[in-house]
Coordinates of N, CA and C in Angstrom, one line a residue:
X1 N 54.6 141.1 65.9 CA 55.6 140.6 67.1 C 56.0 142.7 67.3
X2 N 56.3 142.4 68.4 CA 56.5 144.1 68.8 C 57.7 144.0 69.6
X3 N 58.4 144.9 69.8 CA 59.9 145.2 70.8 C 59.5 146.8 71.4
X4 N 60.1 146.9 72.3 CA 60.4 148.3 73.2 C 61.9 148.7 73.6
X5 N 62.6 149.8 72.8 CA 63.9 150.0 73.6 C 63.8 149.8 75.2
X6 N 65.2 149.5 75.5 CA 65.0 149.0 77.1 C 65.8 150.3 78.0
X7 N 66.6 151.0 77.2 CA 67.2 152.0 77.9 C 66.8 153.6 77.7
X8 N 66.7 154.4 78.2 CA 66.0 155.9 78.5 C 67.2 156.5 78.1
X9 N 67.3 157.3 76.9 CA 68.3 158.4 77.0 C 68.2 159.5 77.7
X10 N 69.3 160.1 78.1 CA 69.2 161.0 79.0 C 68.1 162.3 78.8
X11 N 66.8 162.4 79.4 CA 66.4 163.8 79.3 C 67.4 164.8 78.6
X12 N 66.2 165.7 77.7 CA 66.7 167.2 77.4 C 66.6 168.1 78.6
X13 N 67.2 169.2 78.6 CA 67.0 170.2 79.6 C 65.6 170.4 79.9
X14 N 65.3 170.1 81.2 CA 63.6 170.8 81.3 C 63.1 169.4 81.4
X15 N 63.2 168.7 80.5 CA 61.7 167.9 80.0 C 61.5 167.0 81.4
X16 N 62.6 166.6 82.4 CA 62.0 165.4 83.2 C 61.3 166.6 84.2
X17 N 62.0 167.4 84.7 CA 61.4 168.4 85.6 C 59.7 168.9 85.3
X18 N 59.3 169.1 83.9 CA 58.4 169.3 83.3 C 57.6 168.4 83.3
X19 N 57.8 167.0 82.6 CA 57.1 165.9 83.4 C 56.3 165.7 84.3
X20 N 57.2 166.0 85.5 CA 57.1 166.1 86.7 C 56.8 164.8 87.7
X21 N 57.9 163.9 86.8 CA 57.7 162.3 87.3 C 58.4 161.8 89.1
X22 N 57.6 161.4 89.6 CA 57.6 161.1 91.3 C 58.5 160.0 91.0
X23 N 59.0 159.6 92.3 CA 59.8 158.2 92.0 C 59.0 157.1 92.1
X24 N 57.4 157.1 92.4 CA 56.6 156.1 91.8 C 56.4 155.9 90.3
X25 N 56.2 157.3 89.9 CA 55.7 157.3 88.4 C 57.4 156.4 87.4
X26 N 58.5 157.0 88.1 CA 59.9 156.3 87.6 C 59.7 155.0 87.4
X27 N 59.3 154.4 89.0 CA 59.0 152.9 89.3 C 58.2 152.3 88.5
X28 N 57.0 152.7 88.4 CA 56.1 152.0 87.2 C 56.3 152.0 85.7
X29 N 57.4 153.1 85.5 CA 58.0 153.3 84.0 C 59.0 152.0 83.6
X30 N 59.6 152.1 84.7 CA 60.8 151.1 84.7 C 59.9 149.5 85.0
X31 N 59.0 149.2 85.9 CA 58.6 148.0 85.2 C 58.3 147.7 83.7
X32 N 57.0 148.8 83.5 CA 56.4 149.0 82.4 C 57.7 148.5 81.3
X33 N 59.0 149.1 81.4 CA 60.0 149.0 80.4 C 60.6 147.5 80.3
X34 N 60.6 147.0 81.2 CA 61.3 145.8 81.6 C 60.1 144.4 81.3
X35 N 58.6 144.7 81.3 CA 57.7 143.8 80.7 C 57.7 144.0 79.5
X36 N 57.4 145.2 79.1 CA 57.6 145.2 77.4 C 59.0 144.6 76.8
X37 N 60.3 144.6 77.0 CA 61.8 144.1 77.2 C 61.2 142.3 77.0
X38 N 60.7 141.8 78.3 CA 60.3 140.4 78.6 C 59.4 139.5 77.1
X39 N 58.9 140.6 77.1 CA 58.1 140.1 75.7 C 58.4 140.1 74.7
X40 N 59.8 141.3 74.4 CA 60.5 141.0 73.2 C 61.2 139.6 73.0
X41 N 62.1 139.5 74.6 CA 63.1 138.1 74.8 C 62.4 137.5 74.3
X42 N 61.2 137.3 74.9 CA 60.7 135.7 74.9 C 60.4 135.2 73.0
X43 N 60.2 136.4 72.1 CA 59.7 136.1 70.9 C 61.1 136.1 70.1
X44 N 62.5 136.0 70.5 CA 63.7 136.0 70.0 C 63.7 134.7 69.1
X45 N 64.4 134.5 68.4 CA 64.3 133.0 67.8 C 66.0 132.6 67.3
X46 N 66.9 132.3 68.5 CA 67.9 131.8 69.0 C 69.1 132.8 69.4
X47 N 68.9 134.3 69.1 CA 69.7 135.3 69.7 C 69.7 135.6 71.1
X48 N 71.2 135.6 71.2 CA 71.6 135.5 72.9 C 72.0 136.6 73.3
X49 N 71.3 137.4 72.6 CA 71.6 139.1 73.1 C 70.5 139.7 73.6
X50 N 70.9 140.8 74.6 CA 69.3 141.4 75.6 C 68.5 142.2 74.2
X51 N 68.8 141.9 73.4 CA 68.2 143.0 72.2 C 66.7 141.9 71.7
X52 N 66.9 140.6 71.7 CA 65.7 139.8 71.5 C 65.7 139.6 69.6
X53 N 66.8 140.0 69.2 CA 66.9 139.8 67.8 C 68.0 140.2 67.3
X54 N 68.7 140.0 66.4 CA 70.2 140.0 65.6 C 70.0 141.4 64.9
X55 N 70.7 142.2 65.2 CA 70.9 143.6 64.5 C 71.6 143.0 63.0
X56 N 71.0 144.0 62.2 CA 71.2 143.8 60.5 C 72.9 144.9 60.6
X57 N 73.0 144.7 59.6 CA 74.6 145.5 58.8 C 73.8 146.3 58.0
X58 N 73.9 147.8 58.2 CA 73.0 148.9 57.3 C 74.1 150.0 57.8
X59 N 73.8 150.8 56.8 CA 74.3 152.3 56.3 C 73.6 153.3 57.2
X60 N 74.9 153.5 58.0 CA 74.3 154.6 59.0 C 73.5 155.6 58.0
X61 N 73.9 156.1 57.2 CA 73.1 157.2 56.2 C 71.6 156.7 55.6
X62 N 71.4 155.5 55.6 CA 70.6 154.9 55.4 C 69.2 154.8 56.2
X63 N 69.4 154.6 57.8 CA 69.0 154.5 58.8 C 68.6 156.0 59.0
X64 N 69.2 156.6 59.0 CA 69.2 158.9 59.3 C 67.8 158.4 58.4
X65 N 68.2 158.7 57.0 CA 66.9 159.0 56.2 C 66.1 158.1 56.4
X66 N 66.0 157.2 56.7 CA 64.7 156.6 57.0 C 64.2 156.9 58.0
X67 N 64.7 157.5 59.3 CA 64.0 157.8 60.5 C 63.3 159.7 60.2
X68 N 64.4 159.9 59.1 CA 64.2 161.4 58.9 C 62.8 161.4 57.9
X69 N 62.4 160.3 57.3 CA 61.2 160.4 56.6 C 59.8 159.9 57.4
X70 N 60.5 158.8 58.4 CA 59.4 158.6 59.1 C 58.8 160.0 60.2
X71 N 59.7 160.4 60.6 CA 59.5 161.5 61.5 C 58.9 162.8 60.8
X72 N 59.2 162.8 59.4 CA 58.3 163.8 58.7 C 56.7 163.4 58.8
X73 N 56.7 161.8 58.3 CA 55.5 161.5 58.4 C 54.4 161.3 59.7
X74 N 55.3 161.7 60.7 CA 54.2 161.8 62.2 C 54.2 163.3 62.0
X75 N 54.9 164.1 61.7 CA 54.6 165.4 61.7 C 53.4 166.0 60.9
X76 N 53.2 165.1 59.6 CA 52.0 165.6 59.1 C 51.2 164.7 59.2
X77 N 51.1 163.9 59.9 CA 49.8 163.1 60.2 C 49.3 163.9 61.4
X78 N 49.8 164.6 62.0 CA 49.7 165.4 63.3 C 48.8 166.7 62.7
X79 N 48.8 167.0 61.8 CA 48.3 168.0 60.5 C 48.0 169.2 61.6
X80 N 48.9 169.6 62.3 CA 48.7 170.4 62.9 C 49.5 172.0 62.6
X81 N 49.5 173.5 62.7 CA 50.0 174.2 62.1 C 50.7 174.7 63.6
X82 N 52.0 174.5 63.6 CA 52.7 174.6 64.8 C 53.9 175.2 64.5
X83 N 55.3 175.7 65.6 CA 56.5 175.6 65.3 C 57.2 174.2 65.9
X84 N 58.6 173.6 65.2 CA 59.0 172.4 65.6 C 60.1 172.9 65.7
X85 N 60.8 172.1 66.9 CA 62.2 172.2 67.4 C 62.8 171.9 66.1
X86 N 64.5 172.0 65.7 CA 65.3 172.0 64.6 C 66.3 171.0 65.0
X87 N 65.7 170.2 65.5 CA 66.7 169.1 65.7 C 66.7 167.9 64.1
X88 N 67.8 167.3 64.1 CA 67.9 166.3 63.1 C 68.3 165.1 64.0
X89 N 68.0 163.7 63.0 CA 68.3 162.4 63.5 C 69.9 162.2 64.1
X90 N 70.1 162.0 65.2 CA 71.4 161.8 65.2 C 72.0 159.7 66.0
X91 N 73.0 159.7 65.5 CA 73.3 158.0 65.8 C 74.0 158.2 67.5
X92 N 73.4 157.3 67.6 CA 74.1 156.6 69.2 C 74.2 155.2 69.2
X93 N 75.5 155.2 70.1 CA 75.4 153.6 70.5 C 74.6 152.8 70.8
X94 N 74.3 151.6 70.8 CA 73.0 150.9 71.2 C 73.9 149.5 72.4
X95 N 73.3 149.2 73.3 CA 74.1 148.3 74.2 C 73.3 147.1 73.7
X96 N 73.6 145.7 73.8 CA 73.2 144.6 73.6 C 73.3 143.3 74.8
X97 N 74.3 144.1 75.7 CA 74.9 142.9 76.5 C 75.1 142.1 76.1
X98 N 75.8 141.9 74.7 CA 76.3 140.4 74.9 C 77.9 140.9 74.3
X99 N 78.8 141.7 74.6 CA 80.2 141.9 74.1 C 80.1 142.6 72.9
X100 N 79.0 143.2 72.4 CA 79.2 144.1 71.3 C 79.2 145.4 71.2
X101 N 79.5 145.9 72.4 CA 79.2 147.3 72.8 C 80.2 147.9 71.8
X102 N 79.9 149.2 71.4 CA 81.0 149.9 70.4 C 80.6 149.4 69.1
X103 N 80.2 148.1 68.8 CA 79.8 147.8 67.6 C 78.2 148.4 66.8
X104 N 77.6 148.6 67.8 CA 76.1 148.5 67.5 C 75.6 149.8 67.3
X105 N 74.8 150.5 67.0 CA 74.3 152.0 66.4 C 72.8 151.6 66.7
X106 N 71.9 153.0 66.9 CA 70.6 153.1 66.7 C 70.4 154.9 66.2
X107 N 69.7 154.9 65.9 CA 68.9 156.1 65.3 C 68.1 157.1 65.8
X108 N 68.5 158.2 66.0 CA 67.3 158.9 67.7 C 66.8 160.2 66.7
X109 N 65.9 160.6 66.9 CA 65.3 161.9 66.4 C 64.6 162.3 67.1
X110 N 64.8 163.2 67.9 CA 63.9 164.0 69.1 C 63.2 164.9 68.8
X111 N 61.9 165.4 68.6 CA 61.6 166.6 68.0 C 60.3 167.4 69.0
X112 N 60.0 168.7 68.8 CA 58.8 168.7 69.8 C 57.8 169.9 68.8
X113 N 56.7 169.7 69.2 CA 55.8 170.4 68.0 C 55.2 171.6 68.6
X114 N 55.2 172.9 69.7 CA 55.3 174.0 70.0 C 54.3 175.1 69.5
X115 N 54.2 175.9 70.4 CA 53.7 177.4 69.8 C 52.0 177.2 69.7
X116 N 51.3 176.3 70.1 CA 50.1 176.4 69.5 C 49.1 175.8 71.0
X117 N 47.8 176.4 71.0 CA 47.1 176.0 72.1 C 46.7 174.5 72.5
X118 N 46.4 174.3 73.8 CA 46.2 173.0 74.1 C 45.0 172.2 73.1
X119 N 44.1 173.3 72.6 CA 43.0 172.4 71.9 C 43.7 172.2 70.7
X120 N 44.5 172.7 70.3 CA 45.4 172.4 68.7 C 46.1 170.8 68.9
X121 N 47.1 171.2 70.0 CA 47.6 170.1 70.7 C 46.9 168.5 70.8
X122 N 45.4 168.7 71.1 CA 44.8 168.1 71.5 C 44.0 167.2 69.8
X123 N 44.1 168.0 69.2 CA 43.6 167.8 67.8 C 45.0 167.1 67.0
X124 N 45.8 167.1 67.6 CA 47.1 166.7 66.9 C 47.3 165.1 67.5
X125 N 46.9 165.0 68.5 CA 47.0 163.7 69.3 C 46.2 162.7 68.6
X126 N 44.9 163.7 68.6 CA 43.6 162.5 68.1 C 44.0 162.1 66.7
X127 N 44.5 163.1 66.0 CA 44.7 162.5 64.6 C 46.3 161.3 64.3
X128 N 47.4 161.6 65.5 CA 47.8 160.6 65.2 C 47.2 159.4 66.0
X129 N 46.7 159.2 66.6 CA 45.8 157.9 67.2 C 45.1 157.3 66.2
X130 N 44.2 158.6 65.5 CA 43.2 157.8 64.6 C 44.1 157.2 63.0
X131 N 45.3 158.1 62.9 CA 45.7 157.8 61.7 C 46.8 157.0 61.2
X132 N 47.7 156.8 62.5 CA 48.6 156.0 62.3 C 48.8 154.7 62.2
X133 N 47.7 153.6 62.3 CA 47.4 152.5 61.7 C 47.5 152.7 60.4
X134 N 47.0 153.5 59.8 CA 46.4 153.5 58.1 C 48.1 153.8 57.7
X135 N 49.0 154.5 58.5 CA 50.3 154.8 57.7 C 51.4 153.4 57.9
X136 N 51.2 152.2 58.7 CA 51.7 151.3 59.0 C 52.4 151.5 60.4
X137 N 51.8 152.2 61.3 CA 52.2 151.9 62.5 C 51.1 150.9 63.5
X138 N 51.8 150.3 64.2 CA 51.4 149.5 65.4 C 51.0 150.3 66.8
X139 N 49.8 150.9 67.1 CA 49.6 151.4 68.5 C 50.0 150.7 69.6
X140 N 51.2 150.6 70.6 CA 51.1 149.7 71.6 C 50.6 149.9 73.0
X141 N 50.4 151.4 72.8 CA 49.8 152.0 73.8 C 49.4 153.8 73.5
X142 N 48.2 153.8 74.5 CA 47.8 155.1 74.7 C 47.4 155.2 75.9
X143 N 47.8 156.3 76.2 CA 47.5 156.5 77.8 C 48.0 157.9 78.6
X144 N 48.1 157.6 79.7 CA 48.6 158.3 80.8 C 50.3 158.2 81.1
X145 N 51.1 158.8 80.8 CA 52.4 158.5 80.9 C 53.2 158.5 82.2
X146 N 52.5 158.1 83.2 CA 52.9 158.6 84.9 C 53.3 159.3 85.7
X147 N 53.0 160.3 84.5 CA 53.3 161.4 85.5 C 52.4 162.2 86.3
X148 N 52.8 163.0 87.3 CA 52.0 163.5 88.2 C 50.8 164.3 87.2
X149 N 51.6 164.9 86.4 CA 50.8 165.6 85.2 C 49.6 165.1 84.6
X150 N 50.0 163.7 84.6 CA 49.1 162.8 83.7 C 49.2 162.9 81.8
X151 N 50.5 163.4 81.5 CA 50.2 163.3 80.1 C 49.8 162.1 79.3
X152 N 49.1 162.6 78.4 CA 48.7 161.9 77.3 C 49.5 161.2 76.7
X153 N 50.2 160.2 76.1 CA 51.4 159.3 75.4 C 51.2 158.1 74.5
X154 N 51.3 158.2 73.5 CA 51.6 157.0 72.4 C 52.7 156.5 72.1
X155 N 52.4 155.3 72.2 CA 53.8 154.3 72.1 C 53.2 153.4 70.9
X156 N 54.3 153.6 69.4 CA 53.7 153.1 68.3 C 55.1 152.3 67.5
X157 N 54.9 151.4 67.0 CA 56.0 150.4 66.3 C 55.6 150.8 64.6
X158 N 56.5 151.0 63.6 CA 56.3 151.0 62.4 C 56.6 149.8 62.4
X159 N 55.4 149.2 61.3 CA 55.3 147.4 61.3 C 56.4 147.2 60.1
X160 N 56.9 147.9 59.4 CA 57.9 147.7 58.1 C 59.2 147.5 58.7
X161 N 59.5 149.3 59.6 CA 61.1 148.8 60.0 C 61.4 148.9 61.6
X162 N 60.4 148.1 62.1 CA 60.3 148.4 63.5 C 61.1 149.7 64.0
X163 N 60.8 150.6 63.5 CA 61.0 152.0 64.7 C 60.2 152.1 65.1
X164 N 60.5 153.0 66.3 CA 59.5 153.1 67.8 C 59.5 154.7 67.8
X165 N 57.9 154.8 68.3 CA 58.2 156.3 68.1 C 57.1 156.3 70.0
X166 N 58.0 157.2 70.5 CA 57.1 157.8 71.9 C 56.7 159.0 72.2
X167 N 55.4 159.3 71.9 CA 54.9 160.7 71.5 C 53.9 161.4 72.9
X168 N 54.7 161.8 73.2 CA 53.9 162.8 74.7 C 53.6 164.3 74.4
X169 N 52.4 164.3 74.6 CA 51.4 165.6 75.2 C 51.8 166.1 76.1
X170 N 52.6 167.1 76.5 CA 52.7 167.6 77.8 C 51.9 169.1 77.7
X171 N 51.3 169.3 78.4 CA 49.7 170.3 78.8 C 50.3 171.5 79.2
X172 N 51.1 171.6 79.7 CA 51.6 172.8 80.3 C 50.9 172.8 81.7
X173 N 50.3 172.2 82.4 CA 49.9 172.2 83.3 C 50.7 172.4 84.6
X174 N 52.2 172.4 84.9 CA 53.1 172.8 85.3 C 53.5 174.2 85.0
X175 N 52.8 175.1 84.3 CA 53.2 176.4 84.2 C 54.1 176.8 82.7
X176 N 54.6 175.7 82.2 CA 55.5 175.6 81.3 C 54.4 175.4 79.4
X177 N 55.4 176.1 78.6 CA 54.5 176.1 77.5 C 54.2 174.6 76.6
X178 N 52.8 174.5 76.4 CA 52.4 173.1 75.7 C 53.0 172.7 75.1
X179 N 53.3 171.5 74.5 CA 54.5 170.6 73.8 C 53.5 169.6 73.0
X180 N 53.9 169.3 72.2 CA 54.1 167.6 71.6 C 55.7 166.9 71.6
X181 N 55.9 166.2 72.0 CA 57.4 165.7 72.4 C 57.3 164.2 71.7
X182 N 58.5 163.9 70.6 CA 58.4 162.9 70.0 C 59.5 162.3 69.9
X183 N 60.0 161.7 70.2 CA 61.5 160.6 70.3 C 60.8 159.4 69.3
X184 N 62.0 159.5 68.2 CA 61.6 158.3 67.1 C 63.1 157.4 67.4
X185 N 62.9 156.8 67.5 CA 64.2 155.4 67.6 C 64.2 154.4 66.6
X186 N 65.5 154.1 65.6 CA 65.7 153.1 64.7 C 65.6 151.8 65.6
X187 N 65.8 150.3 65.2 CA 66.0 149.5 65.8 C 67.7 149.6 65.6
X188 N 68.7 148.6 66.6 CA 70.0 148.7 66.5 C 70.5 147.8 65.3
X189 N 71.1 148.5 64.5 CA 72.2 147.9 63.8 C 73.7 148.1 64.0
X190 N 74.1 147.2 62.8 CA 75.7 147.4 62.5 C 76.0 148.3 61.9
X191 N 77.0 148.8 61.6 CA 77.2 149.6 61.0 C 78.0 149.2 59.8
X192 N 77.5 149.1 58.4 CA 77.9 148.4 57.3 C 79.4 148.9 57.5
X193 N 80.3 148.1 56.8 CA 81.8 148.1 57.3 C 82.2 148.5 58.1
X194 N 81.2 148.2 59.5 CA 82.2 148.1 60.6 C 82.4 146.7 61.2

């Protein structure tokens, strides 16, 4: 079973510009998200929300710890000596489309590896592609992200937690510094005690 989140967070400053998304690429990405979301919904077992599953009641701190650990695992698997942005996991609302607005949450941990040459970044992406399945991740997609820069992207789901990772190698072909951008998301959950 696989799933993919359906809403896209607001891009961080300059990311959309660096990716060079054209309107056609945005349309392709939106269509891909709908196909993935439809695949999830068809596997739901009696759930009437747009998520395709019933969110569990979990402690926010537990989920943040889980996402932080998975994030560290991704960096370790890359096995590159680079600088890393200093962000931590943050809690965001999660929309289910069934009146639960404001009651559901997800944890997101965005970060980037940077400060090394593209050949090192390429090795990091190759390491992820090869090692993630041995670390409990199912790779859903490896390929072009749909931008005019044709950035390499890996989409993966952690099989135990069902957390999702979007990993994109921005090669800096547009004059910006090359980096590997990672967005890690938990499944939506109800905050314990809410």
